[in-house]
Amino acid sequence: CHDALGAKLIEESGFEVCFFSGFALSASRLGMPDVGLATFTEMLDGGRAVCEAVSIPVIGDGDTGYGGVLNVRRTVEGYARAGFAGLTIEDQTFPKRCAYAKGVQVVPFGEALERVRAAVKARDELRERSGVDIVIIARTDCRKDQGIDDPLEEAKRRCQAFRSAGADVAYAEGLRDEREMQSLSDAMRGTPCMLAQVEAPGSVPLTPQQAHAMGFRILLRGVTLLNVYVTSLRRALSTIRQ
């Protein structure tokens, strides 16, 4: 979702969790693509309104953590205090690019692992200090990085390392087909994994039941509602103009 109204409709429809998308916020609030322009403060402001509007858990899009290791820690703490139940932290270079665009690049393995470790440490310290908890979803975009020789295997390696570092959920972006999805899930047996899908022309997204049968615990459709919103708005405006 990208606003409180969308979140309320998600809850009303019976969904168990809501995802507050950086892509959707960039589009709706800035009228710009998802290329790292939305700031930490803007995400907090929009996300806080969403969290306050619903009683279901809300996962926030933490992007790359908005900078270095110290920024990652600040992002985790800020999102937790804003009311998010969880957040994603990804391994793209900063500033990031939309995962659906060309030119996605990820940081080296060691740097990616340091981001996750920083997020996990911030979560643990926050839990011990104040009793506030937040789920860390560690995401890799290396499947989209054309500079990696075997991106699927690297995605598996990173997801396994993220889990070993203490992340609660592993998430590989950009898996191309059901074979890759199953391969990733098989490599992560015993680890909660999230799967993201986009309704691209000619594709048939998995149902929640199919994703669960593959071993995924969370199925994300991060921009579906925004696409519906844009299509419906254009249709309505065209009708009004005529």
Coordinates of C-alpha atoms in Angstrom, one line a residue:
C1 CA 0.0 0.0 0.0
H2 CA 1.0 3.7 -0.2
D3 CA -1.4 5.3 2.3
A4 CA -3.6 4.8 5.3
L5 CA -6.8 4.3 3.2
G6 CA -5.2 1.5 1.2
A7 CA -4.0 -0.2 4.4
K8 CA -7.5 0.0 5.9
L9 CA -9.0 -1.6 2.8
I10 CA -6.3 -4.4 3.0
E11 CA -7.3 -5.1 6.5
E12 CA -11.0 -4.9 5.7
S13 CA -10.5 -7.5 3.0
G14 CA -9.1 -10.0 5.5
F15 CA -5.4 -9.9 4.9
E16 CA -3.2 -10.7 7.8
V17 CA -0.3 -8.3 7.1
C18 CA 0.2 -5.1 5.0
F19 CA 3.4 -3.9 3.2
F20 CA 4.2 -0.2 3.0
S21 CA 6.1 0.1 -0.3
G22 CA 8.9 2.6 -1.0
F23 CA 8.1 2.3 -4.8
A24 CA 4.5 3.3 -4.1
L25 CA 5.4 6.1 -1.8
S26 CA 7.8 7.6 -4.3
A27 CA 5.1 7.5 -7.0
S28 CA 2.2 8.8 -4.8
R29 CA 4.0 11.3 -2.7
L30 CA 6.8 12.6 -5.0
G31 CA 5.4 11.6 -8.5
M32 CA 8.8 10.1 -9.1
P33 CA 10.3 6.6 -9.8
D34 CA 11.8 4.5 -7.1
V35 CA 15.5 5.5 -7.5
G36 CA 16.3 6.3 -3.9
L37 CA 14.7 9.7 -3.8
A38 CA 12.2 9.0 -1.0
T39 CA 14.0 9.8 2.3
F40 CA 14.0 8.0 5.6
T41 CA 11.9 10.9 7.1
E42 CA 9.3 10.6 4.3
M43 CA 9.0 6.9 4.8
L44 CA 8.6 7.3 8.5
D45 CA 6.0 10.0 8.1
G46 CA 3.9 8.0 5.7
G47 CA 4.5 4.7 7.4
R48 CA 3.4 6.0 10.8
A49 CA 0.0 7.0 9.4
V50 CA -0.4 3.6 7.9
C51 CA 0.6 1.8 11.1
E52 CA -1.9 3.9 13.2
A53 CA -4.7 3.3 10.8
V54 CA -4.8 -0.5 11.1
S55 CA -4.5 -3.3 13.7
I56 CA -2.8 -5.8 11.4
P57 CA 1.0 -5.9 11.3
V58 CA 2.7 -3.6 8.8
I59 CA 6.0 -4.3 7.1
G60 CA 8.0 -1.3 6.0
D61 CA 10.3 -1.0 3.0
G62 CA 13.7 -0.2 4.5
D63 CA 15.5 0.0 1.2
T64 CA 19.3 -0.1 1.8
G65 CA 18.9 1.4 5.3
Y66 CA 19.5 4.9 3.8
G67 CA 23.2 4.9 4.1
G68 CA 26.0 3.1 6.0
V69 CA 25.8 0.8 9.0
L70 CA 24.9 3.5 11.4
N71 CA 22.0 4.6 9.1
V72 CA 20.8 1.0 9.1
R73 CA 20.7 0.9 12.9
R74 CA 18.8 4.2 12.9
T75 CA 16.3 2.9 10.3
V76 CA 15.5 -0.2 12.3
E77 CA 15.0 1.8 15.5
G78 CA 12.9 4.5 13.7
Y79 CA 10.7 2.0 12.0
A80 CA 10.1 0.1 15.2
R81 CA 9.1 3.3 17.1
A82 CA 6.8 4.3 14.2
G83 CA 4.8 1.1 14.7
F84 CA 6.1 -1.2 12.0
A85 CA 6.1 -4.9 12.8
G86 CA 8.9 -5.6 10.4
L87 CA 11.1 -4.1 7.7
T88 CA 13.1 -5.1 4.7
I89 CA 16.8 -4.3 4.4
E90 CA 18.4 -4.9 1.0
D91 CA 21.9 -5.3 -0.5
Q92 CA 21.7 -2.9 -3.4
T93 CA 24.2 -0.1 -3.8
F94 CA 23.2 3.3 -2.5
P95 CA 21.2 5.1 -3.9
K96 CA 19.1 2.1 -4.9
R97 CA 17.2 1.5 -8.1
C98 CA 13.8 0.0 -8.5
A99 CA 14.2 -3.8 -8.7
Y100 CA 12.1 -3.9 -11.9
A101 CA 14.4 -1.4 -13.7
K102 CA 17.7 -2.0 -15.5
G103 CA 21.1 -1.3 -13.9
V104 CA 20.5 -2.9 -10.5
Q105 CA 23.8 -3.5 -8.6
V106 CA 24.4 -5.0 -5.2
V107 CA 27.2 -4.4 -2.8
P108 CA 29.9 -7.1 -2.1
F109 CA 28.9 -10.1 0.0
G110 CA 30.8 -8.8 3.1
E111 CA 29.2 -5.4 3.0
A112 CA 25.7 -6.9 2.5
L113 CA 26.3 -9.1 5.6
E114 CA 27.4 -6.1 7.7
R115 CA 24.1 -4.4 6.9
V116 CA 22.1 -7.4 8.1
R117 CA 24.3 -7.7 11.2
A118 CA 23.7 -4.0 12.0
A119 CA 20.0 -4.4 11.6
V120 CA 19.9 -7.5 13.8
K121 CA 22.0 -5.9 16.5
A122 CA 19.7 -2.8 16.5
R123 CA 16.7 -5.1 16.8
D124 CA 18.2 -7.1 19.7
E125 CA 19.3 -4.0 21.6
L126 CA 15.9 -2.3 21.1
R127 CA 14.1 -5.4 22.3
E128 CA 16.3 -5.6 25.4
R129 CA 16.2 -1.9 26.2
S130 CA 12.5 -1.2 25.6
G131 CA 10.7 -4.4 24.9
V132 CA 9.9 -3.2 21.4
D133 CA 10.4 -5.9 18.7
I134 CA 10.6 -5.8 14.9
V135 CA 11.1 -8.5 12.3
I136 CA 14.2 -8.2 10.1
I137 CA 13.6 -9.3 6.5
A138 CA 16.9 -9.5 4.8
R139 CA 16.6 -9.0 1.0
T140 CA 19.1 -9.7 -1.8
D141 CA 18.7 -8.2 -5.3
C142 CA 21.7 -10.1 -6.8
R143 CA 19.4 -12.0 -9.2
K144 CA 19.0 -8.7 -11.0
D145 CA 22.7 -7.8 -11.0
Q146 CA 24.0 -8.6 -14.5
G147 CA 27.6 -8.4 -13.2
I148 CA 27.3 -11.6 -11.2
D149 CA 28.2 -14.9 -12.9
D150 CA 25.7 -17.2 -11.2
P151 CA 23.1 -14.9 -9.6
L152 CA 20.7 -17.6 -8.4
E153 CA 23.5 -19.4 -6.5
E154 CA 24.7 -16.1 -5.1
A155 CA 21.1 -15.3 -4.0
K156 CA 21.0 -18.6 -2.1
R157 CA 24.4 -18.0 -0.5
R158 CA 23.4 -14.5 0.7
C159 CA 20.0 -15.6 2.0
Q160 CA 21.7 -18.4 4.0
A161 CA 24.3 -16.0 5.3
F162 CA 21.6 -13.5 6.3
R163 CA 19.7 -16.1 8.2
S164 CA 22.9 -17.2 10.0
A165 CA 23.5 -13.6 10.9
G166 CA 20.2 -13.5 12.7
A167 CA 17.7 -12.2 10.1
D168 CA 14.1 -13.5 10.8
V169 CA 13.1 -13.8 7.2
A170 CA 15.1 -14.2 3.9
Y171 CA 13.9 -12.6 0.7
A172 CA 15.4 -13.0 -2.8
E173 CA 14.1 -10.4 -5.3
G174 CA 13.8 -11.0 -9.0
L175 CA 13.4 -14.8 -9.2
R176 CA 12.4 -15.5 -12.8
D177 CA 10.2 -18.6 -12.7
E178 CA 8.8 -21.4 -10.6
R179 CA 12.0 -23.4 -11.0
E180 CA 14.1 -20.7 -9.5
M181 CA 11.5 -20.1 -6.7
Q182 CA 11.5 -23.7 -5.7
S183 CA 15.3 -23.9 -5.9
L184 CA 15.7 -21.0 -3.5
S185 CA 13.0 -22.4 -1.2
D186 CA 14.7 -25.8 -1.1
A187 CA 18.0 -24.2 -0.3
M188 CA 16.4 -22.4 2.7
R189 CA 14.5 -25.3 4.2
G190 CA 13.6 -24.4 7.8
T191 CA 14.0 -20.7 7.2
P192 CA 11.0 -18.4 6.7
C193 CA 11.2 -16.9 3.2
M194 CA 9.3 -14.1 1.5
L195 CA 8.4 -14.2 -2.2
A196 CA 7.6 -11.1 -4.3
Q197 CA 5.7 -11.2 -7.6
V198 CA 4.7 -8.5 -10.1
E199 CA 1.9 -8.8 -12.6
A200 CA 4.0 -8.5 -15.8
P201 CA 2.4 -9.0 -19.3
G202 CA 2.1 -12.7 -20.1
S203 CA 2.9 -13.8 -16.5
V204 CA 0.6 -15.7 -14.2
P205 CA 1.4 -14.9 -10.5
L206 CA 1.3 -17.7 -8.0
T207 CA -1.7 -18.0 -5.7
P208 CA -1.0 -17.8 -2.0
Q209 CA -1.7 -21.6 -1.8
Q210 CA 0.9 -22.3 -4.5
A211 CA 3.5 -20.1 -2.8
H212 CA 2.9 -21.8 0.5
A213 CA 3.2 -25.2 -1.1
M214 CA 6.7 -24.2 -2.4
G215 CA 7.7 -23.3 1.2
F216 CA 7.3 -19.5 1.2
R217 CA 5.7 -18.0 4.3
I218 CA 4.9 -14.5 2.9
L219 CA 3.7 -13.7 -0.6
L220 CA 4.2 -10.0 -1.6
R221 CA 2.4 -8.1 -4.3
G222 CA 4.1 -4.8 -3.6
V223 CA 2.8 -2.6 -6.4
T224 CA -0.4 -4.4 -7.4
L225 CA -2.7 -1.9 -5.7
L226 CA -0.8 1.1 -7.1
N227 CA -1.2 -0.3 -10.6
V228 CA -4.9 -0.7 -10.1
Y229 CA -5.1 2.8 -8.7
V230 CA -3.3 4.3 -11.7
T231 CA -5.4 2.4 -14.2
S232 CA -8.7 3.3 -12.5
L233 CA -7.7 6.9 -12.1
R234 CA -6.9 7.2 -15.8
R235 CA -10.2 5.6 -16.8
A236 CA -12.2 7.9 -14.5
L237 CA -10.4 11.0 -15.7
S238 CA -11.0 10.0 -19.3
T239 CA -14.7 9.5 -18.6
I240 CA -15.0 12.9 -16.9
R241 CA -13.1 14.7 -19.7
Q242 CA -15.4 13.2 -22.3

